[in-house]
Every structure is written in structure tokens, then in C-alpha cells.
Amino acid sequence: MTEVFIKAGVYIFIICLAYFLKKGGFFKAGEHKVISKIVLNITLPAAILSSFERVEKLSGQLFFILFIGFLGNVCLLAIAYWICRKKSKEEKIYWMCNSAGYNIGCFTLPYAQGFLGSIGVVVTCLFDAGNSIMCTGGTYAVASGVIENGQGEKFSLKNTIKKLFCSVPFDCYLIAVLMKSFEIPFPAFVKQASDTIGSANGFLSMMMIGMMLELRFDAKYRKRLISLLSVRYIFAGVMAFCLYYFLPFDGDIRKTLAVISFAPLASLACVFTEKCNGDIELSSLTNSISVIISMIIMTILILVI
């Protein structure tokens, strides 16, 4: 119990540290872009390879968990599109880039490692594999396509697929899934390098969120933030209920899936919001608040299920 609160508290501390260092002038405007490039193209891909290296052969049952992670994103993205389909470009960017995606590697995996056992770690990594197909490139590809189409530009499937495969994390997941499916071992150097580099991913991701964060609780922000988070956590509740009570899996697997259904928003949502020229301050604020909400809900679930 103490370990959970300490780990979650450290993440909150890093976000606050980066925020106050920015306010104090330690970080200059725009320097978060350097961190986001490092996270997106170096530390996150390394963390993906490091996590997948611990996964055993993908059996049929475990492979279905990968599909659950992917489907959760698709459902949230579809809901977001339906809500913002007649709204402004700014609203479309906010909803499409920030509704879907689960922060697994930077936040949820420590919960699985500390309290859900080895099977919990495997399930979490596989859920993240499906999740990352969308949150490391798929969501951005779809969101940018919808936004362009909404501005009178013709939607291009070719450009959407190109954006997806130009995502380094997505490419790493694709390679990792193929290697595990065909039981191809990771080279020793790749294992060591991914472990070392990937260990910095959590810290840099939280620093990135803190550097982007700007606390402006005006009425306009409150309404949009509350609306999005309400949709997100209502969906999480329905998803957790269905996964825990209706899947024909062992209890430990169902418990893990129920807990990670409440994972916070993906930290890369801030990066993709910026790439779409959206409001990164609102995105970062939404992301940070979701970390606090998820920390509370996931801790309760671990204790009561």
C-alpha cells in the first residue's frame, strides 16, 4: 500500500517540479519540445522493447488481450468523434487527441509490478501493445485526418497510413509483436540498451507534462475538462465492469484488466495536441488531473477486488 502511494507521489512530484522550475525561469519557452522528441523517438521505444522482452510467447488468450487494448482506444476515439463532429477545429483537436490512449509504461506498469504479480505484468504489457498501436501513432493519424477533412481538405488514407508507420514507437511495437509471435529472441545488446534507456521514460514523460502544464482554471477550461474526463471515466467504469465479470479468464487476469481500464490519459496526448496546433496547456492540465484521479481509483480497486 505504501509503495503504491510513494510511486504515484513521485510522479506527481516530478510534474510539479517541472512546472515550478518552468515558472522560476529554469526552463525556457519551447524547451519541452526537446523532451517530447526524446520521449517519442528514444525512451518510449526503448521502454516498449524492454517491456515486451519480458513477455512470453503470445498464446491465443494472451493475444486477445492485445486486441482489448486496441479496441478500448478505438471505442473512445469513436465516442470523441461523435461528440465533436460538429464542433470547431480547436474542439476537434482537444477531443480527438486527448480522449483515447492509456498511460501504461509511465504510470500503470509500476502498479502491476508491485501488486498484481508476474501475470499482471504480462497482461499489462500486452494490453499496452494494443493500446500503443493507437496512442503512439494511430490516434494522431486518425485525429489529424479528421481535422484536415473538417477544414475542407480531402481525407487521404495513404497519408494516414504513412503517419502511422512514421511513428517510431508504433514501429517498435510492430517489430516486437512479430518477434514474439515467431519466438525470435531479442539480441543481448538490444535487451541491455532498451532496459537502460527505457528506464528514463517515466521521468522524462512526467517532466514533459510538467513543462507543458499551465494552470488556468477559467470557466471555459473547467467545462471542457470536466466534459472530457467524465466521458473518459464513465467509459472506463463500463469497460472495467464488462472485463471483470464477463471475460472467461482467470481471476488475476480479469482483475488486472479492470484496474488498467482506469489508467490515466496517455502522456503523448500532449505531444499530438501540439503537433495538431491545439491547446497544449489544456491538454497538459487534463492529463495531469487524470493522473491524480486514476491514482485514487486504481489504488481503491487493487485493495477491494
mmCIF file of C-alpha atoms in Angstrom:
data_model
loop_
_atom_site.group_PDB
_atom_site.id
_atom_site.type_symbol
_atom_site.label_atom_id
_atom_site.label_comp_id
_atom_site.label_asym_id
_atom_site.label_seq_id
_atom_site.Cartn_x
_atom_site.Cartn_y
_atom_site.Cartn_z
ATOM 1 C CA MET A 1 0.000 0.000 0.000
ATOM 2 C CA THR A 2 2.740 2.430 0.995
ATOM 3 C CA GLU A 3 4.732 1.548 -2.121
ATOM 4 C CA VAL A 4 1.783 2.448 -4.350
ATOM 5 C CA PHE A 5 1.370 5.885 -2.812
ATOM 6 C CA ILE A 6 5.112 6.541 -2.867
ATOM 7 C CA LYS A 7 5.406 5.622 -6.549
ATOM 8 C CA ALA A 8 2.381 7.674 -7.538
ATOM 9 C CA GLY A 9 3.559 10.529 -5.321
ATOM 10 C CA VAL A 10 6.914 10.574 -7.097
ATOM 11 C CA TYR A 11 5.187 11.013 -10.454
ATOM 12 C CA ILE A 12 3.116 13.903 -9.113
ATOM 13 C CA PHE A 13 6.260 15.406 -7.574
ATOM 14 C CA ILE A 14 8.112 15.275 -10.922
ATOM 15 C CA ILE A 15 5.219 17.016 -12.679
ATOM 16 C CA CYS A 16 5.128 19.726 -10.003
ATOM 17 C CA LEU A 17 8.924 20.071 -10.040
ATOM 18 C CA ALA A 18 8.999 20.667 -13.795
ATOM 19 C CA TYR A 19 6.104 23.121 -13.535
ATOM 20 C CA PHE A 20 7.704 25.240 -10.805
ATOM 21 C CA LEU A 21 11.113 25.136 -12.494
ATOM 22 C CA LYS A 22 9.439 26.498 -15.612
ATOM 23 C CA LYS A 23 7.694 29.217 -13.613
ATOM 24 C CA GLY A 24 11.019 30.075 -11.972
ATOM 25 C CA GLY A 25 12.727 30.538 -15.331
ATOM 26 C CA PHE A 26 14.886 27.391 -15.203
ATOM 27 C CA PHE A 27 13.245 26.146 -18.399
ATOM 28 C CA LYS A 28 12.758 28.494 -21.324
ATOM 29 C CA ALA A 29 9.676 28.638 -23.527
ATOM 30 C CA GLY A 30 9.575 25.823 -26.049
ATOM 31 C CA GLU A 31 12.182 23.622 -24.342
ATOM 32 C CA HIS A 32 9.543 20.980 -23.704
ATOM 33 C CA LYS A 33 9.719 20.221 -27.432
ATOM 34 C CA VAL A 34 13.200 18.766 -26.972
ATOM 35 C CA ILE A 35 11.947 16.479 -24.190
ATOM 36 C CA SER A 36 8.943 15.404 -26.252
ATOM 37 C CA LYS A 37 11.217 14.451 -29.172
ATOM 38 C CA ILE A 38 13.408 12.379 -26.848
ATOM 39 C CA VAL A 39 10.392 10.629 -25.310
ATOM 40 C CA LEU A 40 8.636 9.949 -28.598
ATOM 41 C CA ASN A 41 11.661 8.761 -30.551
ATOM 42 C CA ILE A 42 14.103 7.323 -27.973
ATOM 43 C CA THR A 43 12.973 6.493 -24.422
ATOM 44 C CA LEU A 44 9.426 5.292 -25.192
ATOM 45 C CA PRO A 45 10.533 2.924 -27.990
ATOM 46 C CA ALA A 46 13.209 1.584 -25.631
ATOM 47 C CA ALA A 47 10.639 1.100 -22.854
ATOM 48 C CA ILE A 48 8.400 -0.771 -25.305
ATOM 49 C CA LEU A 49 11.160 -3.192 -26.268
ATOM 50 C CA SER A 50 12.195 -3.606 -22.626
ATOM 51 C CA SER A 51 8.633 -4.442 -21.546
ATOM 52 C CA PHE A 52 7.971 -6.797 -24.441
ATOM 53 C CA GLU A 53 11.196 -8.682 -23.835
ATOM 54 C CA ARG A 54 9.631 -9.946 -20.593
ATOM 55 C CA VAL A 55 6.513 -11.249 -22.349
ATOM 56 C CA GLU A 56 6.409 -14.962 -23.120
ATOM 57 C CA LYS A 57 5.050 -16.441 -26.340
ATOM 58 C CA LEU A 58 1.771 -14.862 -27.405
ATOM 59 C CA SER A 59 -0.843 -17.554 -26.876
ATOM 60 C CA GLY A 60 -4.337 -17.167 -28.286
ATOM 61 C CA GLN A 61 -5.769 -15.993 -24.969
ATOM 62 C CA LEU A 62 -2.982 -13.511 -24.299
ATOM 63 C CA PHE A 63 -3.091 -12.244 -27.873
ATOM 64 C CA PHE A 64 -6.779 -11.394 -27.319
ATOM 65 C CA ILE A 65 -5.702 -9.044 -24.511
ATOM 66 C CA LEU A 66 -3.693 -7.101 -27.085
ATOM 67 C CA PHE A 67 -6.937 -6.701 -29.043
ATOM 68 C CA ILE A 68 -8.727 -5.402 -25.923
ATOM 69 C CA GLY A 69 -6.154 -2.619 -25.542
ATOM 70 C CA PHE A 70 -6.614 -1.672 -29.178
ATOM 71 C CA LEU A 71 -10.428 -1.860 -29.034
ATOM 72 C CA GLY A 72 -10.610 0.373 -25.937
ATOM 73 C CA ASN A 73 -8.823 3.111 -27.861
ATOM 74 C CA VAL A 74 -10.987 2.699 -30.943
ATOM 75 C CA CYS A 75 -14.194 2.966 -28.899
ATOM 76 C CA LEU A 76 -13.010 6.109 -27.108
ATOM 77 C CA LEU A 77 -11.897 7.650 -30.393
ATOM 78 C CA ALA A 78 -15.289 6.884 -31.963
ATOM 79 C CA ILE A 79 -17.098 8.461 -28.988
ATOM 80 C CA ALA A 80 -14.856 11.540 -29.202
ATOM 81 C CA TYR A 81 -15.527 11.883 -32.921
ATOM 82 C CA TRP A 82 -19.291 11.648 -32.396
ATOM 83 C CA ILE A 83 -19.174 14.322 -29.662
ATOM 84 C CA CYS A 84 -17.013 16.809 -31.587
ATOM 85 C CA ARG A 85 -18.169 16.105 -35.144
ATOM 86 C CA LYS A 86 -19.992 19.453 -35.436
ATOM 87 C CA LYS A 87 -17.655 21.454 -33.209
ATOM 88 C CA SER A 88 -14.813 23.833 -34.037
ATOM 89 C CA LYS A 89 -11.346 22.769 -35.135
ATOM 90 C CA GLU A 90 -9.991 23.556 -31.648
ATOM 91 C CA GLU A 91 -12.597 21.311 -30.019
ATOM 92 C CA LYS A 92 -11.909 18.517 -32.505
ATOM 93 C CA ILE A 93 -8.196 18.629 -31.717
ATOM 94 C CA TYR A 94 -8.854 18.521 -27.974
ATOM 95 C CA TRP A 95 -11.338 15.653 -28.068
ATOM 96 C CA MET A 96 -9.652 13.543 -30.757
ATOM 97 C CA CYS A 97 -6.130 13.821 -29.316
ATOM 98 C CA ASN A 98 -6.961 13.576 -25.597
ATOM 99 C CA SER A 99 -9.872 11.144 -25.204
ATOM 100 C CA ALA A 100 -8.195 7.877 -26.189
ATOM 101 C CA GLY A 101 -4.943 6.322 -25.038
ATOM 102 C CA TYR A 102 -3.760 4.823 -21.737
ATOM 103 C CA ASN A 103 -0.597 5.772 -19.861
ATOM 104 C CA ILE A 104 0.717 2.269 -19.206
ATOM 105 C CA GLY A 105 4.506 2.350 -19.399
ATOM 106 C CA CYS A 106 4.970 5.617 -17.493
ATOM 107 C CA PHE A 107 2.341 5.090 -14.804
ATOM 108 C CA THR A 108 0.348 1.844 -14.736
ATOM 109 C CA LEU A 109 3.112 -0.742 -15.062
ATOM 110 C CA PRO A 110 4.523 0.009 -11.566
ATOM 111 C CA TYR A 111 1.106 -0.878 -10.123
ATOM 112 C CA ALA A 112 1.172 -4.209 -11.930
ATOM 113 C CA GLN A 113 4.764 -4.920 -10.886
ATOM 114 C CA GLY A 114 4.112 -4.179 -7.226
ATOM 115 C CA PHE A 115 0.673 -5.636 -6.654
ATOM 116 C CA LEU A 116 -0.563 -7.840 -9.498
ATOM 117 C CA GLY A 117 2.250 -10.388 -9.783
ATOM 118 C CA SER A 118 4.041 -11.693 -12.844
ATOM 119 C CA ILE A 119 0.833 -12.484 -14.739
ATOM 120 C CA GLY A 120 -0.295 -8.907 -14.058
ATOM 121 C CA VAL A 121 2.878 -7.574 -15.692
ATOM 122 C CA VAL A 122 2.377 -9.792 -18.768
ATOM 123 C CA VAL A 123 -1.272 -8.771 -19.121
ATOM 124 C CA THR A 124 -0.402 -5.089 -18.681
ATOM 125 C CA CYS A 125 2.336 -5.250 -21.320
ATOM 126 C CA LEU A 126 0.033 -6.985 -23.800
ATOM 127 C CA PHE A 127 -2.766 -4.503 -23.163
ATOM 128 C CA ASP A 128 -0.210 -1.764 -23.746
ATOM 129 C CA ALA A 129 0.811 -3.379 -27.024
ATOM 130 C CA GLY A 130 -2.705 -2.973 -28.407
ATOM 131 C CA ASN A 131 -3.056 0.393 -26.726
ATOM 132 C CA SER A 132 0.157 1.684 -28.247
ATOM 133 C CA ILE A 133 -0.923 0.855 -31.787
ATOM 134 C CA MET A 134 -3.245 3.813 -31.331
ATOM 135 C CA CYS A 135 -1.721 6.080 -28.702
ATOM 136 C CA THR A 136 1.777 6.114 -30.215
ATOM 137 C CA GLY A 137 0.644 6.990 -33.721
ATOM 138 C CA GLY A 138 -2.776 5.662 -34.668
ATOM 139 C CA THR A 139 -4.771 8.264 -32.741
ATOM 140 C CA TYR A 140 -2.695 11.089 -34.176
ATOM 141 C CA ALA A 141 -3.045 9.713 -37.692
ATOM 142 C CA VAL A 142 -6.839 9.496 -37.365
ATOM 143 C CA ALA A 143 -7.180 12.806 -35.493
ATOM 144 C CA SER A 144 -5.095 14.792 -37.967
ATOM 145 C CA GLY A 145 -7.024 13.226 -40.844
ATOM 146 C CA VAL A 146 -10.388 14.156 -39.297
ATOM 147 C CA ILE A 147 -9.214 17.683 -38.568
ATOM 148 C CA GLU A 148 -7.916 18.207 -42.101
ATOM 149 C CA ASN A 149 -11.101 16.758 -43.551
ATOM 150 C CA GLY A 150 -13.148 19.067 -41.355
ATOM 151 C CA GLN A 151 -11.338 22.063 -42.827
ATOM 152 C CA GLY A 152 -12.339 21.183 -46.380
ATOM 153 C CA GLU A 153 -9.248 19.170 -47.236
ATOM 154 C CA LYS A 154 -9.681 15.722 -48.755
ATOM 155 C CA PHE A 155 -9.012 12.858 -46.377
ATOM 156 C CA SER A 156 -6.115 10.705 -47.580
ATOM 157 C CA LEU A 157 -5.877 7.088 -46.425
ATOM 158 C CA LYS A 158 -2.351 6.969 -47.835
ATOM 159 C CA ASN A 159 -1.231 9.927 -45.718
ATOM 160 C CA THR A 160 -2.941 8.483 -42.646
ATOM 161 C CA ILE A 161 -1.118 5.152 -43.026
ATOM 162 C CA LYS A 162 2.141 6.993 -43.705
ATOM 163 C CA LYS A 163 1.779 8.973 -40.460
ATOM 164 C CA LEU A 164 1.122 5.745 -38.575
ATOM 165 C CA PHE A 165 4.208 3.936 -39.860
ATOM 166 C CA CYS A 166 6.362 7.039 -39.387
ATOM 167 C CA SER A 167 5.750 6.708 -35.629
ATOM 168 C CA VAL A 168 8.875 5.164 -34.073
ATOM 169 C CA PRO A 169 7.001 3.674 -31.056
ATOM 170 C CA PHE A 170 4.420 2.074 -33.347
ATOM 171 C CA ASP A 171 7.169 0.546 -35.460
ATOM 172 C CA CYS A 172 8.836 -0.836 -32.320
ATOM 173 C CA TYR A 173 5.590 -2.462 -31.166
ATOM 174 C CA LEU A 174 5.026 -3.962 -34.583
ATOM 175 C CA ILE A 175 8.528 -5.445 -34.614
ATOM 176 C CA ALA A 176 8.199 -6.700 -31.024
ATOM 177 C CA VAL A 177 4.836 -8.382 -31.670
ATOM 178 C CA LEU A 178 6.193 -10.123 -34.764
ATOM 179 C CA MET A 179 9.341 -11.300 -32.948
ATOM 180 C CA LYS A 180 7.351 -12.680 -30.014
ATOM 181 C CA SER A 181 4.799 -14.303 -32.308
ATOM 182 C CA PHE A 182 7.543 -16.183 -34.160
ATOM 183 C CA GLU A 183 9.608 -16.736 -30.976
ATOM 184 C CA ILE A 184 12.603 -14.775 -32.276
ATOM 185 C CA PRO A 185 14.811 -13.831 -29.284
ATOM 186 C CA PHE A 186 15.915 -10.264 -28.670
ATOM 187 C CA PRO A 187 19.697 -9.766 -29.109
ATOM 188 C CA ALA A 188 21.560 -9.300 -25.802
ATOM 189 C CA PHE A 189 22.661 -5.784 -26.732
ATOM 190 C CA VAL A 190 19.073 -4.758 -27.529
ATOM 191 C CA LYS A 191 17.920 -6.091 -24.152
ATOM 192 C CA GLN A 192 20.555 -4.151 -22.232
ATOM 193 C CA ALA A 193 20.203 -0.958 -24.244
ATOM 194 C CA SER A 194 16.403 -0.937 -24.048
ATOM 195 C CA ASP A 195 16.460 -1.573 -20.284
ATOM 196 C CA THR A 196 18.913 1.264 -19.669
ATOM 197 C CA ILE A 197 17.331 3.842 -21.974
ATOM 198 C CA GLY A 198 13.748 2.806 -21.250
ATOM 199 C CA SER A 199 14.203 3.298 -17.510
ATOM 200 C CA ALA A 200 14.334 7.071 -18.149
ATOM 201 C CA ASN A 201 10.974 7.115 -19.905
ATOM 202 C CA GLY A 202 8.792 7.604 -16.828
ATOM 203 C CA PHE A 203 10.853 10.521 -15.533
ATOM 204 C CA LEU A 204 11.072 12.314 -18.885
ATOM 205 C CA SER A 205 7.364 11.800 -19.616
ATOM 206 C CA MET A 206 6.350 13.379 -16.310
ATOM 207 C CA MET A 207 8.858 16.213 -16.824
ATOM 208 C CA MET A 208 7.355 16.828 -20.246
ATOM 209 C CA ILE A 209 3.846 17.078 -18.793
ATOM 210 C CA GLY A 210 5.019 19.463 -16.069
ATOM 211 C CA MET A 211 6.836 21.698 -18.558
ATOM 212 C CA MET A 212 3.709 21.914 -20.720
ATOM 213 C CA LEU A 213 1.396 22.493 -17.762
ATOM 214 C CA GLU A 214 -0.240 25.881 -17.304
ATOM 215 C CA LEU A 215 -2.845 26.085 -14.539
ATOM 216 C CA ARG A 216 -5.630 28.309 -15.823
ATOM 217 C CA PHE A 217 -8.908 27.334 -14.179
ATOM 218 C CA ASP A 218 -11.220 29.697 -16.058
ATOM 219 C CA ALA A 219 -14.818 28.758 -16.737
ATOM 220 C CA LYS A 220 -14.157 27.752 -20.333
ATOM 221 C CA TYR A 221 -11.406 25.337 -19.316
ATOM 222 C CA ARG A 222 -13.421 23.797 -16.494
ATOM 223 C CA LYS A 223 -16.369 22.934 -18.729
ATOM 224 C CA ARG A 224 -14.262 21.298 -21.457
ATOM 225 C CA LEU A 225 -12.028 19.476 -18.983
ATOM 226 C CA ILE A 226 -14.904 18.114 -16.894
ATOM 227 C CA SER A 227 -16.801 17.013 -20.015
ATOM 228 C CA LEU A 228 -13.897 15.051 -21.443
ATOM 229 C CA LEU A 229 -12.851 13.432 -18.164
ATOM 230 C CA SER A 230 -16.467 12.499 -17.372
ATOM 231 C CA VAL A 231 -16.792 10.677 -20.683
ATOM 232 C CA ARG A 232 -13.416 9.041 -20.175
ATOM 233 C CA TYR A 233 -14.091 7.648 -16.690
ATOM 234 C CA ILE A 234 -17.693 6.634 -17.337
ATOM 235 C CA PHE A 235 -16.384 4.576 -20.262
ATOM 236 C CA ALA A 236 -13.610 3.195 -18.017
ATOM 237 C CA GLY A 237 -16.200 2.087 -15.466
ATOM 238 C CA VAL A 238 -18.301 0.289 -18.068
ATOM 239 C CA MET A 239 -15.206 -1.299 -19.609
ATOM 240 C CA ALA A 240 -13.849 -2.478 -16.239
ATOM 241 C CA PHE A 241 -17.223 -3.982 -15.274
ATOM 242 C CA CYS A 242 -17.532 -5.901 -18.535
ATOM 243 C CA LEU A 243 -13.939 -7.146 -18.494
ATOM 244 C CA TYR A 244 -14.080 -8.304 -14.877
ATOM 245 C CA TYR A 245 -17.476 -10.007 -14.918
ATOM 246 C CA PHE A 246 -17.864 -11.344 -18.452
ATOM 247 C CA LEU A 247 -14.457 -12.485 -19.725
ATOM 248 C CA PRO A 248 -13.696 -16.241 -19.410
ATOM 249 C CA PHE A 249 -10.211 -15.601 -17.996
ATOM 250 C CA ASP A 250 -8.606 -16.373 -14.638
ATOM 251 C CA GLY A 251 -9.365 -14.006 -11.769
ATOM 252 C CA ASP A 252 -5.896 -12.408 -11.767
ATOM 253 C CA ILE A 253 -6.169 -11.561 -15.451
ATOM 254 C CA ARG A 254 -9.647 -10.084 -15.063
ATOM 255 C CA LYS A 255 -8.545 -8.046 -12.041
ATOM 256 C CA THR A 256 -5.564 -6.639 -13.922
ATOM 257 C CA LEU A 257 -7.729 -5.654 -16.890
ATOM 258 C CA ALA A 258 -10.263 -3.966 -14.597
ATOM 259 C CA VAL A 259 -7.527 -1.955 -12.878
ATOM 260 C CA ILE A 260 -5.773 -0.803 -16.043
ATOM 261 C CA SER A 261 -9.094 0.257 -17.577
ATOM 262 C CA PHE A 262 -8.740 3.295 -15.296
ATOM 263 C CA ALA A 263 -5.203 4.161 -16.417
ATOM 264 C CA PRO A 264 -4.669 7.905 -16.938
ATOM 265 C CA LEU A 265 -4.545 9.604 -20.300
ATOM 266 C CA ALA A 266 -1.537 8.840 -22.441
ATOM 267 C CA SER A 267 1.262 11.368 -21.887
ATOM 268 C CA LEU A 268 1.801 11.536 -25.663
ATOM 269 C CA ALA A 269 -1.635 13.154 -25.986
ATOM 270 C CA CYS A 270 0.086 16.448 -25.168
ATOM 271 C CA VAL A 271 2.627 15.892 -27.942
ATOM 272 C CA PHE A 272 -0.030 15.059 -30.538
ATOM 273 C CA THR A 273 -2.178 18.014 -29.439
ATOM 274 C CA GLU A 274 0.771 20.290 -30.072
ATOM 275 C CA LYS A 275 1.505 18.681 -33.453
ATOM 276 C CA CYS A 276 -2.100 19.422 -34.452
ATOM 277 C CA ASN A 277 -1.661 23.039 -33.256
ATOM 278 C CA GLY A 278 -4.073 22.549 -30.375
ATOM 279 C CA ASP A 279 -4.136 23.943 -26.835
ATOM 280 C CA ILE A 280 -1.280 22.086 -25.127
ATOM 281 C CA GLU A 281 -1.890 23.887 -21.832
ATOM 282 C CA LEU A 282 -5.404 22.480 -21.610
ATOM 283 C CA SER A 283 -4.146 19.086 -22.779
ATOM 284 C CA SER A 284 -1.435 19.032 -20.098
ATOM 285 C CA LEU A 285 -3.876 20.143 -17.408
ATOM 286 C CA THR A 286 -6.323 17.399 -18.422
ATOM 287 C CA ASN A 287 -3.510 14.857 -18.442
ATOM 288 C CA SER A 288 -2.225 15.843 -15.018
ATOM 289 C CA ILE A 289 -5.659 15.740 -13.398
ATOM 290 C CA SER A 290 -6.301 12.324 -14.942
ATOM 291 C CA VAL A 291 -3.121 11.049 -13.244
ATOM 292 C CA ILE A 292 -4.497 12.091 -9.835
ATOM 293 C CA ILE A 293 -7.961 10.626 -10.495
ATOM 294 C CA SER A 294 -6.541 7.358 -11.823
ATOM 295 C CA MET A 295 -4.121 7.045 -8.910
ATOM 296 C CA ILE A 296 -7.046 7.162 -6.478
ATOM 297 C CA ILE A 297 -9.365 4.820 -8.407
ATOM 298 C CA MET A 298 -6.701 2.231 -9.256
ATOM 299 C CA THR A 299 -5.468 2.096 -5.664
ATOM 300 C CA ILE A 300 -9.021 1.501 -4.415
ATOM 301 C CA LEU A 301 -9.581 -1.252 -6.995
ATOM 302 C CA ILE A 302 -6.347 -3.020 -6.051
ATOM 303 C CA LEU A 303 -7.484 -3.052 -2.410
ATOM 304 C CA VAL A 304 -11.114 -4.119 -2.899
ATOM 305 C CA ILE A 305 -11.118 -6.557 -5.850
#
